[in-house]
């Protein structure tokens, strides 16, 4: 019997890997998808994007129900939170989408292998051999191309291993009860999303961020507004905080840190979340047998996601120089398989990637921050429009935040858009398209936005670049 030779073998079944597999199937390629878990979906579906957003939706509902009287809805009695039912709903969302992925694999004729994939070296006569280990048994799988999509894992500090007090994104999602108090180390997306969710459920939340501002990858004005609004919600945000020690106590945990003024401080809580970034999972992949060299664990690729080893591609969180986001992983997978199929593609461009943080308030941003635009040599013009001037924001009783536009003064080229406030993660999509199509402020100022919508804030913000917002 002749051994099957796949056109492409993909190692890792998260959003990068499964998206690549589906598109490869659509392009008529013979695809193998290898994942060590029997359940496809990776971090995003099982312990990342999807469960956190499911909990966030509960948090929003919970706050709305508690606020119902404000909207003339009375007679609800005292609402109660059934935490196990909250977790079950989150798990149901995951299960539904896991089954959805199994269906999509069948639909696109992707052969799924449950096991660990490992490279065995470069291709021989154009064919790669991938070692597959499942239940202790090893076998080989052959493919003309291999895509590495093994994702990332939460980093830790002081070599602390996660347990029921010291938590990462994984443990946070199955807490047996809502903790009374929580210290969050790191104010990136993971940290601020969990801080926001658990504050809504009644937890006393303290954030300790090492850098001088929260969400440090965002525009400075966004960091300031997030800190202001989090503090207004009662979240204790500490920036410039250097964590010195994390100790277990009888009641939970004590974190000692040096504050921004150089003073020694400490804080006790029931739980601590360590959210200090994610490390690429590139160990034990057999890379040492290839030409691929790691840069702090990440893999360098070209515009087609090709690594230094012919026929081997890398996508998703393991790629050097791209943000670790599910949608970046997915698009880098599309790019890789489109290249493999010999079709034209557009590379993933850093300035065209939306960043979305699903906290309350939400953040959506794309392109250059004001500081980055200035550093890049642009003469910058900025337009800012507060949601306070937007009628839909008032209708939904959520008018904190603003839309900030960064444009080049010369021709009004749109360079960046930074939104904090209601539905920011949805609103940002129009800005991504505007950047993709190289829109100018003049064009955007004459683009009709429906009334009353939150999206009108975008129109007002474009006009604000020339000092002509209608509603401010
Ligand atoms: P991150 O790198 O985005 O943020 C980590 C934060 O921790 C940084 O602000 C950093 O300065 C701080 N930090 C590092 N060491 C510290 C220390 N010892 N003490 C205090 N602060 C410290 O990482 P993350 O928030 O863990 O997220 C990991 C990845 O997953 C990121 O790429 C993130 O964008 C992505 N993610 C995205 C979303 C989303 O798009 N909504 C949600 C979750 C995670």
Coordinates of C-alpha atoms and ligand atoms in Angstrom, one line a residue:
X1 CA 0.0 0.0 0.0
X2 CA 1.4 3.4 -0.8
X3 CA 1.7 5.8 2.1
X4 CA -0.5 8.9 1.9
X5 CA 1.4 12.1 1.1
X6 CA -0.5 15.2 2.3
X7 CA -0.1 18.5 0.5
X8 CA 0.1 20.1 3.9
X9 CA 0.4 18.8 7.5
X10 CA -0.5 21.4 10.2
X11 CA 0.7 21.0 13.7
X12 CA -1.6 22.7 16.1
X13 CA -5.4 23.0 16.0
X14 CA -6.0 26.5 17.4
X15 CA -7.5 29.4 15.4
X16 CA -4.3 29.6 13.3
X17 CA -4.1 25.9 12.6
X18 CA -7.8 25.1 12.1
X19 CA -8.3 28.2 9.9
X20 CA -5.3 27.2 7.8
X21 CA -6.8 23.6 7.5
X22 CA -10.2 24.8 6.4
X23 CA -8.9 27.2 3.8
X24 CA -6.4 24.6 2.6
X25 CA -9.3 22.2 2.1
X26 CA -11.3 24.9 0.3
X27 CA -8.3 25.4 -2.0
X28 CA -8.4 21.7 -2.9
X29 CA -5.3 20.7 -0.9
X30 CA -5.0 17.3 0.9
X31 CA -4.7 18.3 4.6
X32 CA -3.6 16.7 7.8
X33 CA -4.3 18.6 11.1
X34 CA -2.5 17.3 14.2
X35 CA -3.4 18.4 17.7
X36 CA -2.4 16.8 21.0
X37 CA -5.8 17.5 22.3
X38 CA -8.8 15.5 21.1
X39 CA -10.7 18.7 21.0
X40 CA -9.8 21.3 18.4
X41 CA -9.8 25.0 19.1
X42 CA -6.7 25.6 21.1
X43 CA -6.3 28.3 23.8
X44 CA -8.7 30.7 22.1
X45 CA -11.7 28.3 22.2
X46 CA -11.0 26.4 25.4
X47 CA -9.2 28.8 27.8
X48 CA -9.0 32.1 26.0
X49 CA -11.0 34.4 23.8
X50 CA -14.3 32.5 23.8
X51 CA -14.8 31.6 27.5
X52 CA -13.6 35.0 28.7
X53 CA -16.1 36.7 26.4
X54 CA -18.8 34.4 27.5
X55 CA -18.1 35.4 31.1
X56 CA -18.0 39.0 30.1
X57 CA -21.4 38.8 28.6
X58 CA -22.7 37.3 31.9
X59 CA -20.9 40.2 33.7
X60 CA -22.7 42.8 31.5
X61 CA -26.1 41.1 32.0
X62 CA -25.5 40.9 35.8
X63 CA -24.7 44.6 35.9
X64 CA -27.7 45.4 33.8
X65 CA -30.1 43.3 35.9
X66 CA -28.8 45.1 39.0
X67 CA -29.4 48.4 37.3
X68 CA -32.8 47.4 36.0
X69 CA -34.7 49.9 38.2
X70 CA -32.9 52.8 36.4
X71 CA -34.6 51.8 33.2
X72 CA -38.0 51.5 34.8
X73 CA -37.9 47.7 35.2
X74 CA -39.0 46.8 38.7
X75 CA -40.3 43.8 40.6
X76 CA -37.3 41.6 39.9
X77 CA -36.6 41.0 43.5
X78 CA -33.0 40.5 44.6
X79 CA -31.0 38.9 41.7
X80 CA -28.7 36.1 42.6
X81 CA -25.7 34.8 40.8
X82 CA -25.6 31.0 40.3
X83 CA -21.9 30.6 39.7
X84 CA -22.0 27.0 38.6
X85 CA -24.7 27.9 36.1
X86 CA -22.5 30.7 34.8
X87 CA -19.6 28.3 34.3
X88 CA -21.9 25.7 32.7
X89 CA -23.1 28.3 30.2
X90 CA -19.5 29.2 29.3
X91 CA -18.7 25.5 28.9
X92 CA -21.8 25.0 26.7
X93 CA -20.5 27.8 24.4
X94 CA -17.2 26.0 24.1
X95 CA -18.8 22.6 23.4
X96 CA -21.0 24.0 20.7
X97 CA -18.0 25.5 18.9
X98 CA -15.8 22.5 19.4
X99 CA -18.5 20.4 17.7
X100 CA -18.7 23.1 15.0
X101 CA -15.0 22.7 14.3
X102 CA -15.3 18.9 14.0
X103 CA -18.1 19.5 11.5
X104 CA -16.0 22.0 9.5
X105 CA -13.0 19.5 9.4
X106 CA -15.3 16.9 7.8
X107 CA -16.9 19.4 5.5
X108 CA -13.5 20.4 4.2
X109 CA -12.1 16.9 4.1
X110 CA -9.4 17.6 6.6
X111 CA -7.9 14.5 8.2
X112 CA -7.5 15.1 12.0
X113 CA -4.8 13.3 14.0
X114 CA -4.9 13.4 17.8
X115 CA -1.3 13.3 19.0
X116 CA 1.9 15.3 19.2
X117 CA 3.6 16.3 15.9
X118 CA 7.3 16.7 15.7
X119 CA 9.6 17.6 12.8
X120 CA 12.3 15.1 11.8
X121 CA 14.5 17.4 9.7
X122 CA 14.2 18.9 6.2
X123 CA 12.3 17.4 3.3
X124 CA 13.7 14.4 1.5
X125 CA 12.9 14.6 -2.3
X126 CA 10.3 17.3 -1.4
X127 CA 8.5 15.2 1.2
X128 CA 8.6 16.0 4.9
X129 CA 8.2 13.3 7.5
X130 CA 6.4 14.3 10.7
X131 CA 6.7 12.1 13.7
X132 CA 3.3 11.6 15.3
X133 CA 3.1 10.4 18.9
X134 CA -0.3 9.3 20.2
X135 CA -0.9 7.3 23.4
X136 CA 2.8 6.5 23.6
X137 CA 2.9 5.0 20.1
X138 CA 5.0 6.7 17.4
X139 CA 4.2 6.7 13.7
X140 CA 5.1 8.9 10.6
X141 CA 3.1 11.2 8.5
X142 CA 4.2 12.5 5.2
X143 CA 3.5 15.9 3.7
X144 CA 4.9 18.2 1.0
X145 CA 4.5 21.2 3.3
X146 CA 4.3 21.5 7.1
X147 CA 2.8 24.4 9.0
X148 CA 3.7 25.0 12.6
X149 CA 0.9 26.4 14.7
X150 CA 1.6 25.3 18.2
X151 CA 0.5 28.5 20.0
X152 CA 1.6 29.8 23.3
X153 CA 1.4 29.3 27.1
X154 CA 1.0 31.8 29.9
X155 CA 4.3 33.0 31.3
X156 CA 4.9 33.0 35.0
X157 CA 7.0 35.0 37.5
X158 CA 9.4 33.7 40.2
X159 CA 8.8 30.2 38.7
X160 CA 5.5 30.1 40.5
X161 CA 3.5 27.1 39.4
X162 CA -0.3 27.7 39.0
X163 CA -2.5 26.1 41.6
X164 CA -5.8 27.1 43.2
X165 CA -4.5 30.4 44.6
X166 CA -1.9 31.5 42.0
X167 CA -3.8 31.5 38.7
X168 CA -3.3 31.9 35.0
X169 CA -6.0 32.4 32.4
X170 CA -6.7 28.6 32.6
X171 CA -7.5 28.4 36.3
X172 CA -9.3 31.7 36.2
X173 CA -12.0 30.2 34.0
X174 CA -13.0 27.4 36.4
X175 CA -12.9 29.0 39.8
X176 CA -15.2 27.2 42.2
X177 CA -16.7 30.5 43.4
X178 CA -16.3 34.3 42.7
X179 CA -13.3 35.3 44.9
X180 CA -13.8 38.1 47.4
X181 CA -10.5 39.7 46.4
X182 CA -8.1 39.3 43.5
X183 CA -4.7 40.8 42.7
X184 CA -3.9 41.0 39.0
X185 CA -0.3 41.1 38.0
X186 CA 0.0 42.7 34.5
X187 CA -2.3 45.1 32.9
X188 CA -2.3 43.7 29.3
X189 CA -5.4 42.3 27.7
X190 CA -5.6 39.2 29.9
X191 CA -5.2 41.2 33.1
X192 CA -7.7 44.0 32.4
X193 CA -10.3 41.7 30.9
X194 CA -10.3 39.4 34.1
X195 CA -10.1 42.5 36.3
X196 CA -13.2 43.9 34.6
X197 CA -15.2 40.7 34.6
X198 CA -14.6 39.9 38.3
X199 CA -15.1 43.5 39.4
X200 CA -18.6 43.2 37.8
X201 CA -19.2 40.0 39.9
X202 CA -18.3 41.8 43.1
X203 CA -14.6 40.9 43.6
X204 CA -12.3 43.5 45.2
X205 CA -9.7 43.9 42.4
X206 CA -6.2 45.3 42.5
X207 CA -4.0 45.6 39.4
X208 CA -0.2 45.8 39.6
X209 CA 1.4 46.8 36.3
X210 CA 5.2 47.1 36.0
X211 CA 5.2 49.7 33.2
X212 CA 4.1 53.3 33.8
X213 CA 0.7 52.8 32.2
X214 CA -2.0 50.2 31.9
X215 CA -2.5 48.5 28.4
X216 CA 1.0 49.8 27.4
X217 CA 0.7 48.8 23.8
X218 CA -2.2 51.2 23.3
X219 CA -2.2 55.0 22.6
X220 CA -1.3 56.9 25.8
X221 CA -4.7 58.6 25.9
X222 CA -6.4 55.2 25.9
X223 CA -4.3 54.0 28.9
X224 CA -5.2 57.2 30.8
X225 CA -8.9 56.8 30.1
X226 CA -8.9 53.1 31.0
X227 CA -7.2 53.8 34.3
X228 CA -9.6 56.7 35.0
X229 CA -12.7 54.6 34.2
X230 CA -11.4 51.5 36.0
X231 CA -10.7 53.6 39.1
X232 CA -14.3 55.0 38.7
X233 CA -15.5 51.4 38.8
X234 CA -13.5 50.9 42.0
X235 CA -10.7 48.9 40.6
X236 CA -7.4 49.7 42.3
X237 CA -5.0 50.3 39.4
X238 CA -1.3 50.6 40.3
X239 CA 1.2 51.3 37.5
X240 CA 5.0 51.4 37.9
X241 CA 4.6 48.6 40.4
X242 CA 7.5 46.2 40.7
X243 CA 6.4 42.9 42.2
X244 CA 9.0 41.7 44.6
X245 CA 7.5 38.6 46.2
X246 CA 4.4 36.5 46.0
X247 CA 3.7 34.5 49.2
X248 CA 0.9 32.1 50.1
X249 CA -1.0 33.0 53.3
X250 CA -3.7 31.2 55.2
X251 CA -6.4 33.3 53.6
X252 CA -4.8 33.3 50.1
X253 CA -1.9 35.3 49.0
X254 CA 0.3 38.3 49.8
X255 CA 2.0 40.3 47.1
X256 CA 4.9 42.6 48.0
X257 CA 5.8 45.3 45.5
X258 CA 7.7 48.6 45.2
X259 CA 5.3 51.3 44.1
X260 CA 5.9 54.0 41.5
X261 CA 7.4 56.3 44.2
X262 CA 9.9 53.6 45.3
X263 CA 8.0 52.8 48.5
X264 CA 7.6 49.2 49.7
X265 CA 4.0 48.1 49.6
X266 CA 2.1 44.8 50.1
X267 CA -1.4 43.7 49.4
X268 CA -3.3 40.5 50.4
X269 CA -6.0 38.8 48.5
X270 CA -7.8 35.5 48.1
X271 CA -6.3 34.9 44.7
X272 CA -3.7 36.3 42.4
X273 CA -3.8 36.2 38.6
X274 CA -0.4 36.2 36.8
X275 CA -1.0 37.9 33.4
X276 CA 2.5 38.9 32.3
X277 CA 2.4 37.7 28.7
X278 CA 2.6 34.4 26.8
X279 CA 5.6 32.4 25.7
X280 CA 5.7 30.6 22.3
X281 CA 5.4 26.8 22.4
X282 CA 8.3 25.9 20.2
X283 CA 10.1 23.4 22.4
X284 CA 10.1 19.6 21.5
X285 CA 9.1 20.4 18.0
X286 CA 12.2 19.0 16.4
X287 CA 13.3 22.4 15.2
X288 CA 17.0 21.6 16.0
X289 CA 16.9 19.2 13.1
X290 CA 16.0 22.0 10.7
X291 CA 17.4 25.3 9.6
X292 CA 15.0 27.2 11.8
X293 CA 16.7 29.3 14.5
X294 CA 14.7 30.6 17.4
X295 CA 14.7 34.2 18.6
X296 CA 13.6 34.1 22.3
X297 CA 11.5 31.1 21.4
X298 CA 9.8 32.8 18.4
X299 CA 10.2 31.7 14.7
X300 CA 11.1 34.3 12.1
X301 CA 9.1 34.1 8.8
X302 CA 8.8 36.0 5.6
X303 CA 5.7 37.7 4.1
X304 CA 4.4 34.2 3.1
X305 CA 4.9 32.8 6.6
X306 CA 7.8 30.7 5.3
X307 CA 10.5 29.8 7.8
X308 CA 14.2 29.3 7.0
X309 CA 13.6 25.6 6.3
X310 CA 12.1 25.1 2.8
X311 CA 8.5 23.8 2.9
X312 CA 8.0 24.7 6.6
X313 CA 5.8 27.5 7.6
X314 CA 5.0 29.1 10.9
X315 CA 1.7 30.9 11.9
X316 CA 0.0 32.3 15.0
X317 CA 1.5 33.0 18.4
X318 CA 4.9 31.4 17.7
X319 CA 5.8 33.9 15.0
X320 CA 8.3 36.6 15.7
X321 CA 7.2 40.3 15.3
X322 CA 3.5 39.8 15.2
X323 CA 1.0 40.3 18.1
X324 CA -0.3 37.1 19.7
X325 CA -3.9 37.4 18.7
X326 CA -6.3 34.8 17.4
X327 CA -7.2 36.8 14.3
X328 CA -3.6 37.3 13.4
X329 CA -3.0 33.6 13.7
X330 CA -6.0 32.8 11.6
X331 CA -5.0 35.3 8.8
X332 CA -1.4 34.1 8.9
X333 CA -2.8 30.6 8.3
X334 CA -4.8 31.8 5.4
X335 CA -1.7 33.4 3.9
X336 CA 0.4 30.3 4.4
X337 CA -2.0 27.9 2.7
X338 CA -2.8 30.4 -0.1
X339 CA 1.0 30.5 -0.8
X340 CA 1.2 26.7 -0.7
X341 CA -1.7 26.5 -3.2
X342 CA 0.2 28.9 -5.5
X343 CA -2.5 31.6 -5.4
X344 CA -2.0 35.3 -4.8
X345 CA -2.2 36.5 -1.2
X346 CA -1.8 39.7 0.8
X347 CA 0.7 39.5 3.7
X348 CA -0.3 40.2 7.3
X349 CA 0.7 43.8 7.9
X350 CA 1.3 45.0 11.5
X351 CA -0.4 48.3 11.0
X352 CA -3.6 46.7 9.8
X353 CA -4.3 44.5 12.8
X354 CA -7.1 45.5 15.1
X355 CA -6.4 45.1 18.8
X356 CA -9.5 44.5 20.9
X357 CA -9.7 44.4 24.6
X358 CA -13.1 43.2 25.9
X359 CA -13.1 44.9 29.2
X360 CA -15.7 47.5 30.4
X361 CA -14.9 50.0 28.9
X362 CA -13.9 48.2 25.7
X363 CA -10.8 49.1 23.7
X364 CA -10.5 48.8 19.9
X365 CA -7.5 50.1 18.0
X366 CA -5.7 49.8 14.7
X367 CA -2.6 51.5 13.1
X368 CA -0.2 53.9 14.6
X369 CA -0.6 55.5 18.0
X370 CA 0.0 59.3 18.1
X371 CA 3.5 58.7 19.5
X372 CA 4.4 56.1 16.9
X373 CA 3.1 58.3 14.1
X374 CA 5.4 61.2 15.3
X375 CA 8.3 58.8 15.7
X376 CA 7.8 57.6 12.1
X377 CA 8.2 61.2 11.0
X378 CA 4.6 62.2 10.3
X379 CA 3.3 65.7 11.0
X380 CA 0.3 64.5 12.9
X381 CA -3.2 65.8 13.2
X382 CA -5.4 64.4 15.8
X383 CA -9.2 64.3 16.1
X384 CA -11.0 63.2 19.2
X385 CA -14.7 62.8 19.8
X386 CA -16.2 61.8 23.2
X387 CA -19.1 59.3 23.3
X388 CA -20.7 61.9 25.6
X389 CA -21.8 63.7 22.4
X390 CA -23.3 60.6 20.8
X391 CA -27.0 60.1 21.2
X392 CA -26.9 56.3 20.9
X393 CA -24.4 56.2 23.7
X394 CA -26.8 58.1 25.9
X395 CA -29.6 55.8 24.9
X396 CA -27.7 52.8 26.1
X397 CA -26.5 54.7 29.1
X398 CA -22.8 54.2 28.3
X399 CA -21.2 57.4 27.2
X400 CA -17.7 57.2 28.8
X401 CA -14.7 57.1 26.5
X402 CA -13.9 58.5 23.0
X403 CA -12.8 57.9 19.5
X404 CA -9.3 59.2 18.6
X405 CA -8.1 59.6 15.1
X406 CA -4.4 60.0 14.1
X407 CA -3.9 61.4 10.6
X408 CA -1.1 62.8 8.6
X409 CA -1.5 66.5 8.3
X410 CA -0.3 66.8 4.7
X411 CA -2.9 64.8 2.8
X412 CA -5.1 63.8 5.6
X413 CA -4.0 60.1 5.3
X414 CA -5.6 58.0 8.1
X415 CA -2.8 56.5 10.2
X416 CA -4.5 55.1 13.3
X417 CA -7.8 54.9 15.2
X418 CA -8.1 54.4 18.9
X419 CA -11.4 53.8 20.5
X420 CA -12.3 53.3 24.2
X421 CA -16.0 53.0 25.1
X422 CA -19.2 51.2 24.2
X423 CA -18.8 48.6 21.4
X424 CA -15.3 49.7 20.7
X425 CA -14.4 46.2 19.6
X426 CA -17.1 46.2 16.9
X427 CA -16.6 49.9 15.8
X428 CA -12.9 49.3 15.1
X429 CA -13.7 47.2 12.0
X430 CA -14.6 50.2 9.9
X431 CA -11.3 51.7 10.7
X432 CA -9.4 48.6 9.7
X433 CA -11.2 48.7 6.3
X434 CA -10.5 52.5 6.0
X435 CA -6.8 51.8 6.6
X436 CA -6.8 48.8 4.2
X437 CA -8.3 51.1 1.5
X438 CA -5.9 53.9 2.4
X439 CA -8.8 56.3 3.1
X440 CA -8.2 60.0 3.8
X441 CA -10.0 62.1 6.3
X442 CA -11.7 64.1 3.6
X443 CA -13.2 60.9 2.2
X444 CA -14.2 59.6 5.6
X445 CA -15.8 62.9 6.5
X446 CA -18.2 62.5 3.6
X447 CA -19.0 58.9 4.4
X448 CA -22.6 58.6 5.7
X449 CA -23.1 56.9 9.0
X450 CA -26.6 56.0 10.1
X451 CA -28.3 57.9 12.9
X452 CA -28.6 57.1 15.7
X453 CA -25.6 54.8 16.0
X454 CA -22.4 54.5 18.0
X455 CA -20.7 54.5 14.6
X456 CA -21.6 58.1 14.1
X457 CA -18.9 58.8 16.7
X458 CA -16.4 57.7 14.0
X459 CA -17.8 60.3 11.6
X460 CA -17.6 63.0 14.2
X461 CA -14.0 61.9 15.1
X462 CA -12.9 62.1 11.5
X463 CA -14.4 65.6 11.3
X464 CA -12.7 66.5 14.6
X465 CA -9.3 66.1 12.8
X466 CA -10.3 69.4 11.0
X467 CA -12.0 70.8 14.1
X468 CA -15.4 70.2 12.6
X469 CA -17.2 67.5 14.7
X470 CA -20.9 68.3 14.5
X471 CA -21.9 67.0 17.9
X472 CA -19.1 68.4 20.1
Ligands
LIG1 P1 0.7 41.2 27.6 O1 2.1 41.1 27.1 O2 -0.3 41.9 26.7 O3 0.6 42.1 28.9 C1 1.4 41.7 30.0 C2 1.5 42.9 30.9 O4 2.2 42.5 32.1 C3 2.3 44.0 30.3 O5 1.7 45.2 30.4 C4 3.6 44.0 31.1 O6 4.2 45.2 31.2 C5 3.2 43.5 32.4 N1 4.2 42.8 33.2 C6 5.1 41.9 32.8 N2 5.8 41.5 33.8 C7 5.3 42.0 35.0 C8 5.6 41.9 36.3 N3 6.6 41.2 36.8 N4 4.8 42.7 37.2 C9 3.8 43.5 36.8 N5 3.5 43.6 35.5 C10 4.2 42.9 34.6 O7 0.2 39.8 28.0 P2 -1.2 39.2 28.5 O8 -2.1 40.2 28.9 O9 -0.8 38.1 29.4 O10 -1.7 38.6 27.1 C11 -0.9 37.6 26.4 C12 -1.2 37.7 24.9 O11 -2.5 37.3 24.7 C13 -1.0 39.1 24.4 O12 -0.4 39.1 23.2 C14 -2.4 39.6 24.3 O13 -2.6 40.6 23.3 C15 -3.2 38.3 24.0 N6 -4.5 38.5 24.4 C16 -5.4 39.2 23.7 C17 -6.7 39.4 24.1 C18 -7.6 40.2 23.3 O14 -7.2 40.5 22.1 N7 -8.7 40.6 23.8 C19 -7.1 38.8 25.3 C20 -6.2 38.1 26.0 C21 -4.9 37.9 25.6

